[in-house]
Coordinates of C-alpha atoms and ligand atoms in Angstrom, one line a residue:
X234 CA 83.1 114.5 118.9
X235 CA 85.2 111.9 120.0
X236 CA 85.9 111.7 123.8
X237 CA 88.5 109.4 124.6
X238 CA 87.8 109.5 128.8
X239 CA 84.0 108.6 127.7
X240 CA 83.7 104.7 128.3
X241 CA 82.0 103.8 125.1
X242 CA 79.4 100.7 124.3
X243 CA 81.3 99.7 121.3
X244 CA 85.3 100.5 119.9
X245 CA 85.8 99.3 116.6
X246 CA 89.2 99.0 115.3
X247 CA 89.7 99.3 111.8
X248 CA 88.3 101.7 108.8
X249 CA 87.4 99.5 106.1
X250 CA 84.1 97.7 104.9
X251 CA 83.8 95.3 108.0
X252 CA 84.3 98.0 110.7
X253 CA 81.9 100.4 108.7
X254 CA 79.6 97.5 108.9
X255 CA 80.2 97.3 112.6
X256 CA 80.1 100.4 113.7
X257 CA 76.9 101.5 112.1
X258 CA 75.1 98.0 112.7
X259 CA 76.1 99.1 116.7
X260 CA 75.0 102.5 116.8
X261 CA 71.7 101.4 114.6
X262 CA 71.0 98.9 117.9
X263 CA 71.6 102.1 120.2
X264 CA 75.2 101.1 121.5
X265 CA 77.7 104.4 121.5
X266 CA 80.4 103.9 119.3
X267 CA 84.0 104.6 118.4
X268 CA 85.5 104.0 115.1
X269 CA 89.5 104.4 115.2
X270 CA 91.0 104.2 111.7
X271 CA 94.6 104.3 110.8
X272 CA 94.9 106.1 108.0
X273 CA 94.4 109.5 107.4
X274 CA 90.8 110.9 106.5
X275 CA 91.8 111.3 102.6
X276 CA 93.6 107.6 102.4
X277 CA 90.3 106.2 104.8
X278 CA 88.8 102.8 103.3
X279 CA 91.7 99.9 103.4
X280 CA 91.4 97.8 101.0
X281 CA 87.7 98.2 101.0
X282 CA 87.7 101.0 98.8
X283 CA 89.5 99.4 95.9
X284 CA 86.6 97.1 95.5
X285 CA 84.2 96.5 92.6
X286 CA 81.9 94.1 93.9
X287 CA 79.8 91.6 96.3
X288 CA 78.6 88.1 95.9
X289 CA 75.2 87.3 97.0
X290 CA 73.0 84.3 97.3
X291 CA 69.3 85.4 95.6
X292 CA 66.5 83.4 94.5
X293 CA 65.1 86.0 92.1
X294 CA 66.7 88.8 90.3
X295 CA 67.5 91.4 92.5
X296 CA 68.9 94.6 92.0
X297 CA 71.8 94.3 89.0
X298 CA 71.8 90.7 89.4
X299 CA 70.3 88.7 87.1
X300 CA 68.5 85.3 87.4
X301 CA 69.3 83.1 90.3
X302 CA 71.9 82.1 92.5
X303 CA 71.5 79.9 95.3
X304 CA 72.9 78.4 98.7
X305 CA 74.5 75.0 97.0
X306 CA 75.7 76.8 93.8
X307 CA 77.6 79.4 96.5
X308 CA 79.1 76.9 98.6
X309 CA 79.9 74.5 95.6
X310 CA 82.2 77.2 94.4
X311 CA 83.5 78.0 97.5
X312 CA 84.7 74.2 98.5
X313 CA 86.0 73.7 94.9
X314 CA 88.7 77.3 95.5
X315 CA 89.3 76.7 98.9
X316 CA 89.8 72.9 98.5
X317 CA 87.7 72.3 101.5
X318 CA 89.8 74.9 103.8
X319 CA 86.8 76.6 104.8
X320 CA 83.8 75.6 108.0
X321 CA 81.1 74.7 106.5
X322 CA 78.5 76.1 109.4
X323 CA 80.3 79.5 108.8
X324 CA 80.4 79.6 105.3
X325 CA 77.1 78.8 105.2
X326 CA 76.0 80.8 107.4
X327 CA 78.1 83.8 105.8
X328 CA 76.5 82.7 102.0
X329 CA 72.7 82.7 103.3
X330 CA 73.2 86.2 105.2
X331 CA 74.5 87.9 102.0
X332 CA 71.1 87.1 100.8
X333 CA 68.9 90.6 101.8
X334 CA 71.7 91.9 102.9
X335 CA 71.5 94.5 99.7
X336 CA 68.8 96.6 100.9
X337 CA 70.8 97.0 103.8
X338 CA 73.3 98.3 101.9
X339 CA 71.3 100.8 100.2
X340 CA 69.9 102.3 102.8
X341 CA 73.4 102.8 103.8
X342 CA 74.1 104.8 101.0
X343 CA 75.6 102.2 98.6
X344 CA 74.2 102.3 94.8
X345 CA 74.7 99.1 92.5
X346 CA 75.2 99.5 89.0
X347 CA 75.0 96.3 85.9
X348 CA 78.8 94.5 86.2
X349 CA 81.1 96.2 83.7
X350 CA 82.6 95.0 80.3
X351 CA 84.8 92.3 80.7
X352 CA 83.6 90.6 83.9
X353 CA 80.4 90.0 82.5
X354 CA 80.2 86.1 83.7
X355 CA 79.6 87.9 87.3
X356 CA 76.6 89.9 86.4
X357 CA 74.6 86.8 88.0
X358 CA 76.5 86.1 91.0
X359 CA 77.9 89.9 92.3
X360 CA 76.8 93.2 92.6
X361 CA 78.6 95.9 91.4
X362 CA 79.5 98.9 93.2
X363 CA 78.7 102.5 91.4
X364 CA 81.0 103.9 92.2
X365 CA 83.5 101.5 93.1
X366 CA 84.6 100.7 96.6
X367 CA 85.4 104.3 97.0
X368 CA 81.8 105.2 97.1
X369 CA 80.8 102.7 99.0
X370 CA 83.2 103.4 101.5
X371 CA 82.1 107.5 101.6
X372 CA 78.7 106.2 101.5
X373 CA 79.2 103.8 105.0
X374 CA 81.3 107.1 106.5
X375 CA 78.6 109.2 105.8
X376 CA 75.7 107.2 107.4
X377 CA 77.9 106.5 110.3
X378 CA 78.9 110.2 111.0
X379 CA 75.0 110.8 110.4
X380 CA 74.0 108.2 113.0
X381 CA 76.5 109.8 115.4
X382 CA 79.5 107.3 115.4
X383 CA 82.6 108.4 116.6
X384 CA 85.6 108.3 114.5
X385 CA 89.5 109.0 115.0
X386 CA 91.5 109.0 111.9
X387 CA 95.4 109.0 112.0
X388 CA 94.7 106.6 115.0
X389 CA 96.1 103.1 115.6
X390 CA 95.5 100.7 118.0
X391 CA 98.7 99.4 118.9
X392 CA 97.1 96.8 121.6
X393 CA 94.2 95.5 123.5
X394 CA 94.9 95.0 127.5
X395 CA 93.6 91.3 127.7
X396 CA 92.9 89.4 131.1
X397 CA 91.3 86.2 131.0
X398 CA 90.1 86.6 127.9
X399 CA 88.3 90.1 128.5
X400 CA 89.7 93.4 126.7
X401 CA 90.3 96.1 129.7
X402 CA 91.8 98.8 127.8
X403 CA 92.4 100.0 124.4
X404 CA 96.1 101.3 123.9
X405 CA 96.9 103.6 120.7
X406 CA 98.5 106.2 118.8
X407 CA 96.6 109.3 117.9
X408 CA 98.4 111.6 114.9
X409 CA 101.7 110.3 116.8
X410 CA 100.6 111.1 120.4
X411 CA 99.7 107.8 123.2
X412 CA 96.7 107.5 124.6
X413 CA 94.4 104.9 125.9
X414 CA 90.5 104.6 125.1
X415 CA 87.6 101.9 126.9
X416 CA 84.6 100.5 125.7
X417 CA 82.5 97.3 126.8
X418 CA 82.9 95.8 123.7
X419 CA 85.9 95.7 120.7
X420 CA 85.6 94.5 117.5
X421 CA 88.3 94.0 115.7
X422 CA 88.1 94.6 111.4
X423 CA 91.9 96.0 110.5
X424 CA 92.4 93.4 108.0
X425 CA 95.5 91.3 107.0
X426 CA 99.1 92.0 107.5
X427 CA 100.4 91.8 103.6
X428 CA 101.8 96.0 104.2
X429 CA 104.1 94.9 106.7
X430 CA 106.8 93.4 104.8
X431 CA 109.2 92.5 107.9
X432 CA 106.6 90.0 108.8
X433 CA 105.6 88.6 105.2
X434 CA 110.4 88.3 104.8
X435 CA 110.0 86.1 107.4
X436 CA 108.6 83.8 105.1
X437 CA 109.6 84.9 102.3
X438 CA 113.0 86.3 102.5
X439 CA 114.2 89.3 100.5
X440 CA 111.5 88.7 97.9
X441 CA 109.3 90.8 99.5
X442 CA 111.5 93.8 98.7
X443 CA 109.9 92.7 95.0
X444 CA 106.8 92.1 96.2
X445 CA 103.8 95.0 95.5
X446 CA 100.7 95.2 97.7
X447 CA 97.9 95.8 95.7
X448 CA 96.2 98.0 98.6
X449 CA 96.2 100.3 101.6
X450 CA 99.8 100.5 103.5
X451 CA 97.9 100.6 107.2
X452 CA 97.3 96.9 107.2
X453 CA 100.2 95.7 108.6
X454 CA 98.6 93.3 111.0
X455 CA 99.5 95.1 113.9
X456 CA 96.3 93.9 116.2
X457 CA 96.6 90.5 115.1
X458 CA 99.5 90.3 115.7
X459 CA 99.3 91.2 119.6
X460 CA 95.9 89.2 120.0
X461 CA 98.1 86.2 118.6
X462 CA 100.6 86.7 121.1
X463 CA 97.7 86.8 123.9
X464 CA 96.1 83.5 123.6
X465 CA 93.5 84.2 120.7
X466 CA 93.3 81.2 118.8
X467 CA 95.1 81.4 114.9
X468 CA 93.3 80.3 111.8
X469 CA 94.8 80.2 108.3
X470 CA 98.2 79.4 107.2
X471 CA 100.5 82.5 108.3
X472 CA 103.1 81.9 105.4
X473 CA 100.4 81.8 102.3
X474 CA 99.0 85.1 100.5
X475 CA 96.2 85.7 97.5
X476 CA 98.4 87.0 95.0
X477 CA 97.9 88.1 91.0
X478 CA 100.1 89.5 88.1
X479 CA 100.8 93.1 88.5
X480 CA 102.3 95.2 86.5
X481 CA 105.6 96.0 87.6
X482 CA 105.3 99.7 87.0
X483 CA 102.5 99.8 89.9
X484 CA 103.7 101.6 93.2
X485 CA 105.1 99.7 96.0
X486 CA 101.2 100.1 97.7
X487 CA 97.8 101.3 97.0
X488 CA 97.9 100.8 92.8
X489 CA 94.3 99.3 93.1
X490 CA 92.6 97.2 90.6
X491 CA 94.1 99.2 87.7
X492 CA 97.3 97.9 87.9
X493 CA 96.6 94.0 87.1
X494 CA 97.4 92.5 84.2
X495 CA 95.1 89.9 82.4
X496 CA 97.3 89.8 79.4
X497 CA 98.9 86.2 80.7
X498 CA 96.6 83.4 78.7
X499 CA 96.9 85.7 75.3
X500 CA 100.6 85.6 75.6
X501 CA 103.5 83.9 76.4
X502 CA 105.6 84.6 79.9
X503 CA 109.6 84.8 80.2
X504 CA 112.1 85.2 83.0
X505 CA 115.0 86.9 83.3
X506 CA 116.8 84.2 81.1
X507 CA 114.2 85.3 78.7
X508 CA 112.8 81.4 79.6
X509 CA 109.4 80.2 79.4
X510 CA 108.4 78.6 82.9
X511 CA 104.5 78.2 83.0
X512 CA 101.3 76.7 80.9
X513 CA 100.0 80.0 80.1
X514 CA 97.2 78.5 78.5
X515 CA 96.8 76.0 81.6
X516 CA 92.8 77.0 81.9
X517 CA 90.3 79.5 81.7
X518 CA 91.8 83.0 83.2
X519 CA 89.2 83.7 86.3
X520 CA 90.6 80.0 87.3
X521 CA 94.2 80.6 87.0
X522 CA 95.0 84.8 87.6
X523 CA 95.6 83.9 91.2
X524 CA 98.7 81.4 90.8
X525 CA 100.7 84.0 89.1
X526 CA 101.0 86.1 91.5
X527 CA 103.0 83.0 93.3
X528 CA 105.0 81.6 89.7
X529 CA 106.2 85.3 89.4
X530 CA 107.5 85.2 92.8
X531 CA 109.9 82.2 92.4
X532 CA 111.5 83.7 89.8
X533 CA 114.4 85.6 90.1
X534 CA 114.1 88.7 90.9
X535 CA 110.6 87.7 91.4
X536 CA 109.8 89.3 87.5
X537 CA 108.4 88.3 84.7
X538 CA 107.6 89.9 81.2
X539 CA 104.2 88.9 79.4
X540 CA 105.4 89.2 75.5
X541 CA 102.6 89.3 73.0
X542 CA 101.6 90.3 69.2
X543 CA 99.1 92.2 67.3
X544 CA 96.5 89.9 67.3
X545 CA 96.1 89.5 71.6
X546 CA 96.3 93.2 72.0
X547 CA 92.4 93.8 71.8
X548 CA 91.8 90.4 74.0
X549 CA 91.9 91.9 77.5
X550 CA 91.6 95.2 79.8
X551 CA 95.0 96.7 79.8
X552 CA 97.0 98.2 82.4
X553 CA 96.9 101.8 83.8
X554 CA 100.8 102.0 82.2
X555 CA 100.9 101.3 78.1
X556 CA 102.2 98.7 77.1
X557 CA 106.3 98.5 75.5
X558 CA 105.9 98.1 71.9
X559 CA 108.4 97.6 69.0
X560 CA 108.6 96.1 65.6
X561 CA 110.7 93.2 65.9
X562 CA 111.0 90.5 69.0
X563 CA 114.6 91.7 69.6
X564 CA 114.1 95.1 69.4
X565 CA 110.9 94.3 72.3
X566 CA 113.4 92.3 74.1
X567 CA 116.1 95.0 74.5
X568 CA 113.5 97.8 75.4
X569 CA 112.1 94.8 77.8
X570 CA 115.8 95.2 79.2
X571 CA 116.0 91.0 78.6
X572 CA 118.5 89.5 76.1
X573 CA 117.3 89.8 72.7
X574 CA 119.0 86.8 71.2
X575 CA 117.7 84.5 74.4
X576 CA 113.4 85.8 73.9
X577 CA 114.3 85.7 70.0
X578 CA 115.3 82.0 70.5
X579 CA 112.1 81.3 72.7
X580 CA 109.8 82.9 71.1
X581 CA 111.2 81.2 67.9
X582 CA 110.8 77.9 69.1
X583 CA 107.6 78.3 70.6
X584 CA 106.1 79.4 67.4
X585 CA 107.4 76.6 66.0
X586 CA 105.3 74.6 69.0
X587 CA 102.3 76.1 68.1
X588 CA 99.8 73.8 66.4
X589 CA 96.7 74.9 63.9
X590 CA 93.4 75.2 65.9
X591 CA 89.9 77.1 66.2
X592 CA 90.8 80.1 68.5
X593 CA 88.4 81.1 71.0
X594 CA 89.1 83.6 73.7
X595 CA 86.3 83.1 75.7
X596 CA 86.5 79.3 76.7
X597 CA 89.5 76.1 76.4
X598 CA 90.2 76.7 72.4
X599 CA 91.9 73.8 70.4
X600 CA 94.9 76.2 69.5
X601 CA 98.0 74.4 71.5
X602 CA 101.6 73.6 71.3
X603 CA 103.0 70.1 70.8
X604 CA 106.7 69.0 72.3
X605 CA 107.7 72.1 74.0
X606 CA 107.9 72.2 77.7
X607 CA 106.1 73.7 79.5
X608 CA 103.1 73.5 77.0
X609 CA 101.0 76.1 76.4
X610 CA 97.4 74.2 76.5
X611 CA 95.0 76.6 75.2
X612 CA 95.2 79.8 73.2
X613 CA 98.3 79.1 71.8
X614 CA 99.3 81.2 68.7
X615 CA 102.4 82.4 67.0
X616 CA 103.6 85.5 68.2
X617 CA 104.4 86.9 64.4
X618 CA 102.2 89.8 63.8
X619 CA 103.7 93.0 64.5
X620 CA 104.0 95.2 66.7
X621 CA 104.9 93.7 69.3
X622 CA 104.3 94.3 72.8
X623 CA 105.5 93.3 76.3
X624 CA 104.6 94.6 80.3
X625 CA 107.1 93.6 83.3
X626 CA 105.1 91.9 85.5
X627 CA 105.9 91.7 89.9
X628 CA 103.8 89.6 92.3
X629 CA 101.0 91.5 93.5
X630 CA 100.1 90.4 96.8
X631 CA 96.0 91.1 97.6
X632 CA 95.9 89.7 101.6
X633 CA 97.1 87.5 103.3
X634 CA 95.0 84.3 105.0
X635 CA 96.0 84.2 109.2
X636 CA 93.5 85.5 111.1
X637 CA 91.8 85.1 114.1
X638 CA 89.7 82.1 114.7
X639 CA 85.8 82.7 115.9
X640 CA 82.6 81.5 116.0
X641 CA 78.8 82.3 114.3
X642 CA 78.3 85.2 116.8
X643 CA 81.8 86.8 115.3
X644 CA 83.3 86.3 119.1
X645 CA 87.4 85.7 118.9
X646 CA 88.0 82.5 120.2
X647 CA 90.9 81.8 123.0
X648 CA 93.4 78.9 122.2
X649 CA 91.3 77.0 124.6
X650 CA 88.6 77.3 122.8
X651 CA 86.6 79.7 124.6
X652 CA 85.1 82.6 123.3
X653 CA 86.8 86.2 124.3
X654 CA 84.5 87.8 126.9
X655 CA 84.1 91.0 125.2
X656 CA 85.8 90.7 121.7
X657 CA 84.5 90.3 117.9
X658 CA 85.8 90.4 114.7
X659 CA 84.8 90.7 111.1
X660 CA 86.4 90.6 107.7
X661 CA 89.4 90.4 106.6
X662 CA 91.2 89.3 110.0
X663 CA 88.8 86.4 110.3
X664 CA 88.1 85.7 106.7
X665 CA 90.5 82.9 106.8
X666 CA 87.8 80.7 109.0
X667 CA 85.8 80.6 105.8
X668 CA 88.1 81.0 103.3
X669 CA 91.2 79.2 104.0
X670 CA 92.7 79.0 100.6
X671 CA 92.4 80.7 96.9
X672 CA 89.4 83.2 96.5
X673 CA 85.9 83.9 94.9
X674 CA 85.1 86.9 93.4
X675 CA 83.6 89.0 95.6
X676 CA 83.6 87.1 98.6
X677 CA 86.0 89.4 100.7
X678 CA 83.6 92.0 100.9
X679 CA 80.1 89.7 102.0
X680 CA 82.6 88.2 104.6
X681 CA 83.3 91.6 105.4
X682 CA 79.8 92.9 105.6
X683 CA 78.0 89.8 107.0
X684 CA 80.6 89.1 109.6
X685 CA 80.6 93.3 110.4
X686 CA 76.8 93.0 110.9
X687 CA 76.9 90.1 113.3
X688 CA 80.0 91.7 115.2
X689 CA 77.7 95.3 115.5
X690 CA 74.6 92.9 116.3
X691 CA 76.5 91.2 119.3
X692 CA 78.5 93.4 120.7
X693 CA 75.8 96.4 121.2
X694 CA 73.9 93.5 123.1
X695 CA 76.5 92.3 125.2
X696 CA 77.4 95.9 126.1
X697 CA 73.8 96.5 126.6
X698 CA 73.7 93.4 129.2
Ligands
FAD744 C1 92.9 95.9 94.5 C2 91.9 95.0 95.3 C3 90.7 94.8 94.7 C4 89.7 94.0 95.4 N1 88.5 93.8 94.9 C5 87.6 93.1 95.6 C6 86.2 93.0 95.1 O1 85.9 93.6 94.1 N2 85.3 92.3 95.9 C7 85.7 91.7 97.1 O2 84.8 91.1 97.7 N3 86.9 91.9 97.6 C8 87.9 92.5 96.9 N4 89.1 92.7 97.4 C9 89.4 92.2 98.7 C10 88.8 93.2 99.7 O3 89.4 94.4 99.6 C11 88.8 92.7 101.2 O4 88.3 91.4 101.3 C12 88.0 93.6 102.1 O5 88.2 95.0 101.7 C13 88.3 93.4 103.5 O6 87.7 94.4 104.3 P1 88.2 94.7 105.7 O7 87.3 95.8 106.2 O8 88.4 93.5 106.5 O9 89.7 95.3 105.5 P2 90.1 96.7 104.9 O10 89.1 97.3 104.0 O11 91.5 96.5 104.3 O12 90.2 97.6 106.2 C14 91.1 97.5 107.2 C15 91.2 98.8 107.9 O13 91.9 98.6 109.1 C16 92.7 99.8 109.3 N5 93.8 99.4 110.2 C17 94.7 98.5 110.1 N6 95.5 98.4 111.2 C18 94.9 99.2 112.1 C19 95.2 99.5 113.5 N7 96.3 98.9 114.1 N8 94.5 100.5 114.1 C20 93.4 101.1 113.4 N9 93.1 100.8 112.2 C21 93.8 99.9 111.5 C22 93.2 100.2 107.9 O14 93.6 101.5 107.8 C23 91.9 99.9 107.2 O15 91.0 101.0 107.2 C24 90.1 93.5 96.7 C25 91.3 93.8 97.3 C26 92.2 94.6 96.6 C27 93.6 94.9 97.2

C-alpha cells in the first residue's frame, strides 16, 4: 500500500516503459519504491503501450531476431536520422546496453513474437512485442506490484522542491486532492510534452488546434517544464516534434498506431486548393513517413487528402477508418469535400506527367513523372483505374525532442553542468541527448528501457549511501 508520510528509497515519476523500467530495476536492488502515474489505472502505459517494438544490438540470432546486428551498423543508422544530433558516448553506450537486455525483459514478463507483415525489413534489427506495448506494459505492472512497488494512479506530480540541485520534496495531485510525498532519490520518466497544446501554440500558433497526438493525453510536460524553470540544463530543440500522416478521422489523442496512413508514396497528395505540394515518390517510405507529418502542417488548415486508384489499394496497411471511394475523380473530390473541377484538373495533368516505367513497390522503381512540379520520383502511375479512393490526412504528432540533459549514470545535469544531487531520468524526457533529430524504429523504447535500468541501478545506490 502506498504511504505517502513513509520516506521512500526511490519515487519515480511517470507510468510508462522507462519508469516501469525504473521502478522495478530499484526495488530488484532492494531500494523501496513509489511509482506515481498520471493517468488512471485503465489508461496506465503513456505512450509505451502503443508500441510494437525494440531495437537491439546482437551478434547472433536471438529471440525473433534474425542474423546479426551490431554496434557500428546501430550507430551508423542512428548518425545518418539524427544528422549527427545525438552524443556519441551515450548513444553508444545506450546501443551496446540493448544488447542482453531481452532476457531482462522476459523475465519481466514481456514475450517477443516474429515482426508482422509489412514491416518485415525489421525482423533483423527489432523485437516485436506479443502483444503489443499494451502487454508489455501489464507485464512490467505486474512484476512491479509482485516485487512490492508502490504505485498511485490518478497522481501527478506537479513539482519537485529543488535546492542546490537536491530534490527536497515531491509536490502532487492525487485523484484531485494536494499532497506532498519524499524519497532519497527521484527519477523522472513522464515523457514529452506534445498533449499539452498551449505549450506546442507557442510555436506553432493555432495549428495545433489541427494537430493530433498520436498517444496518451497525460504527457503534457508538466515536470519538465518546472525542472527547466529550476536550473536543469535543456537538450533538444523545444520548437521541433516527430510527426507522421494521420488519418484525419483519428481522435484528438490516444488513436495509436492504427490510425497512420502509409498510403502517401502509392498516391498522389492535394491541399485544400486540391494542389499537389510534395514529391510523394521522393524515397523509400520508412525514409520519408516522418516529414509528412511537418508538409501536412504548413498547409492550410494543416490537411491534406491522399487520392489513389485501384491499382495502390492492395500496396499498404490501411487505416482503422475505410477509405472514401467513388467511381469518378470528381465524384471522389466532392465526397473528399475539395473542389471537383480543381483535383479533376490535377489529377489530369499529373497523369499526363506520368512516364512508362517498371513498377516496384518495394524499392526506387523507374515509374516517374517528367515536367510537372513538384515531381513525383518514384512510383508514379496514372491514377485511371477505378474506384477511386481518398483519406483526409492531419499531422500526427508522436513526441516531441526537449528534454532534460544528463549524463551515462542517467543523473539530470544543472545548467552549470553539474549533476543533480539526487535526480535521474530516463526515456522519453531525456531521449533528446541521444536522439536529437528524426527517429529509428524502435529506438524510443531501448532509450526508454536502457536509460530506466541505469536510472533504477543508480538511484537505489545512492539512496542506499
Ligand atoms: C503510436 C505510437 C507508436 C509508437 N511505436 C513505437 C515502437 O514501436 N517502438 C518504439 O521504440 N517507440 C515507439 N513509439 C515511441 C515510444 O512510445 C516512446 O519512445 C516511449 O514510449 C517513451 O517511453 P516513456 O516511458 O519515456 O514515456 P511514456 O510511455 O509516454 O510514459 C510517460 C508516463 O508519464 C506519465 N506522466 C506524464 N506526466 C506526469 C506527471 N506530471 N506526473 C505523473 N505521471 C506523469 C504519463 O501518464 C505516462 O504514464 C511510439 C509512439 C507512439 C505515439
Amino acid at each position: 500500500m502506498a504511504d505517502l508520510s513513509r520516506v521512500y528509497d526511490v519515487l519515480v515519476a511517470g507510468g510508462g516503459n522507462a519508469a516501469l523500467c525504473a521502478a522495478i530495476t530499484a526495488r530488484q536492488a532492494g531500494a523501496s519504491v513509489l511509482l506515481l502515474e498520471h493517468a488512471p489505472r485503465a489508461m496506465r502505459g503513456g505512450n509505451s503501450r502503443h508500441t510494437r517494438n525494440f531495437r537491439a544490438m546482437h551478434a547472433a540470432p536471438e529471440a525473433t531476431l534474425t542474423d546479426s546486428y551490431l554496434e557500428d551498423e546501430y550507430w551508423d543508422d542512428l548518425l545518418r536520422v539524427t544528422g549527427g544530433e545525438t552524443d556519441e558516448a551515450l548513444a553508444r553506450m545506450t546501443i551496446r546496453a540493448s544488447s542482453g537486455v531481452l532476457g531482462w525483459m522476459g523475465d519481466c514478463g514481456v514475450r517477443f513474437q516474429p515482426s508482422l507483415t509489412g514491416t518485415l525489413s525489421l525482423s533483423r534489427t527489432n523485437a516485436f512485442f506479443l502483444g503489443g506495448g499494451k502487454a508489455l506494459v501489464n507485464a512490467y505492472y505486474r512484476t512491479a506490484e509482485a516485487l512490492g512497488v508502490d504505485i498511485l494512479y490518478d497522481t501527478e506530480v506537479t513539482h519537485l522542491a529543488m535546492e542546490d540541485g537536491f530534490v527536497r520534496m515531491v509536490e502532487l495531485t492525487c485523484h484531485g486532492f494536494p499532497e506532498t510525498a519524499r524519497a532519497k532519490c527521484i527519477v523522472v520518466a513522464s515523457g514529452g510534452f506534445q498533449a499539452n497544446l498551449d505549450w506546442m501554440r507557442q510555436y506553432w500558433g493555432d495549428r495545433v488546434d489541427n494537430f493530433v497526438i498520436r498517444g496518451t493525453p497525460y504527457n503534457r510536460g508538466r515536470v519538465l517544464k518546472d525542472l527547466l524553470d529550476q536550473h536543469v540544463a535543456p537538450v533538444g530543440d523545444p520548437t521541433q516534434f516527430h510527426a507522421v500522416a494521420l488519418d484525419a478521422r483519428a481522435p484528438k489523442f490516444d488513436g495509436g498506431i492504427v490510425t497512420r496512413l502509409d498510403s502517401v508514396p502509392f498516391s498522389i497528395v492535394v491541399n485544400r486548393a486540391g494542389e499537389r505540394f510534395y514529391d510523394e515518390g521522393e524515397d523509400l517510405w520508412p525514409k520519408r513517413y516522418a516529414i509528412w507529418g511537418r508538409l501536412i502542417a504548413q498547409q492550410p488548415g494543416q490537411t491534406a487528402w491522399s487520392i489513389f486508384d485501384a491499382k495502390s489499394t492492395p500496396l499498404f496497411m490501411p487505416s482503422v477508418f475505410p477509405a472514401i471511394s467513388a467511381d469518378t475523380i470528381g465524384e471522389l473530390a466532392t465526397r473528399l469535400g475539395l473542389d471537383p473541377v480543381a483535383v479533376q484538373s490535377t489529377v489530369a495533368e499529373y497523369n499526363a506527367a506520368c512516364r512508362p516505367g517498371a513498377f516496384d513497390g518495394t524499392k526506387l522503381d523507374s515509374c516517374r513523372t517528367e515536367g510537372l512540379t513538384p515531381p513525383k520520383t518514384h512510383w508514379a502511375r496514372p491514377i485511371e483505374t477505378p474506384p477511386f479512393s481518398g483519406y483526409p490526412l492531419s499531422p500526427g504528432i508522436t513526441f516531441t525532442y526537449l528534454g532534460l540533459r544528463v549524463n551515462d549514470r542517467a543523473q539530470v545535469l544543472m545548467q552549470d553542468g553539474k549533476p543533480a544531487a539526487n535526480l535521474f531520468a530516463s526515456g522519453e524526457i531525456m531521449a533528446g541527448n541521444i536522439l536529437g533529430r528524426g527517429y529509428l524504429a524502435g529506438f524510443g523504447m531501448t532509450i526508454g528501457t536502457v536509460f530506466g535500468r541505469i536510472a533504477g541501478t543508480e538511484a537505489a545506490r545512492h539512496a542506499r549511501n
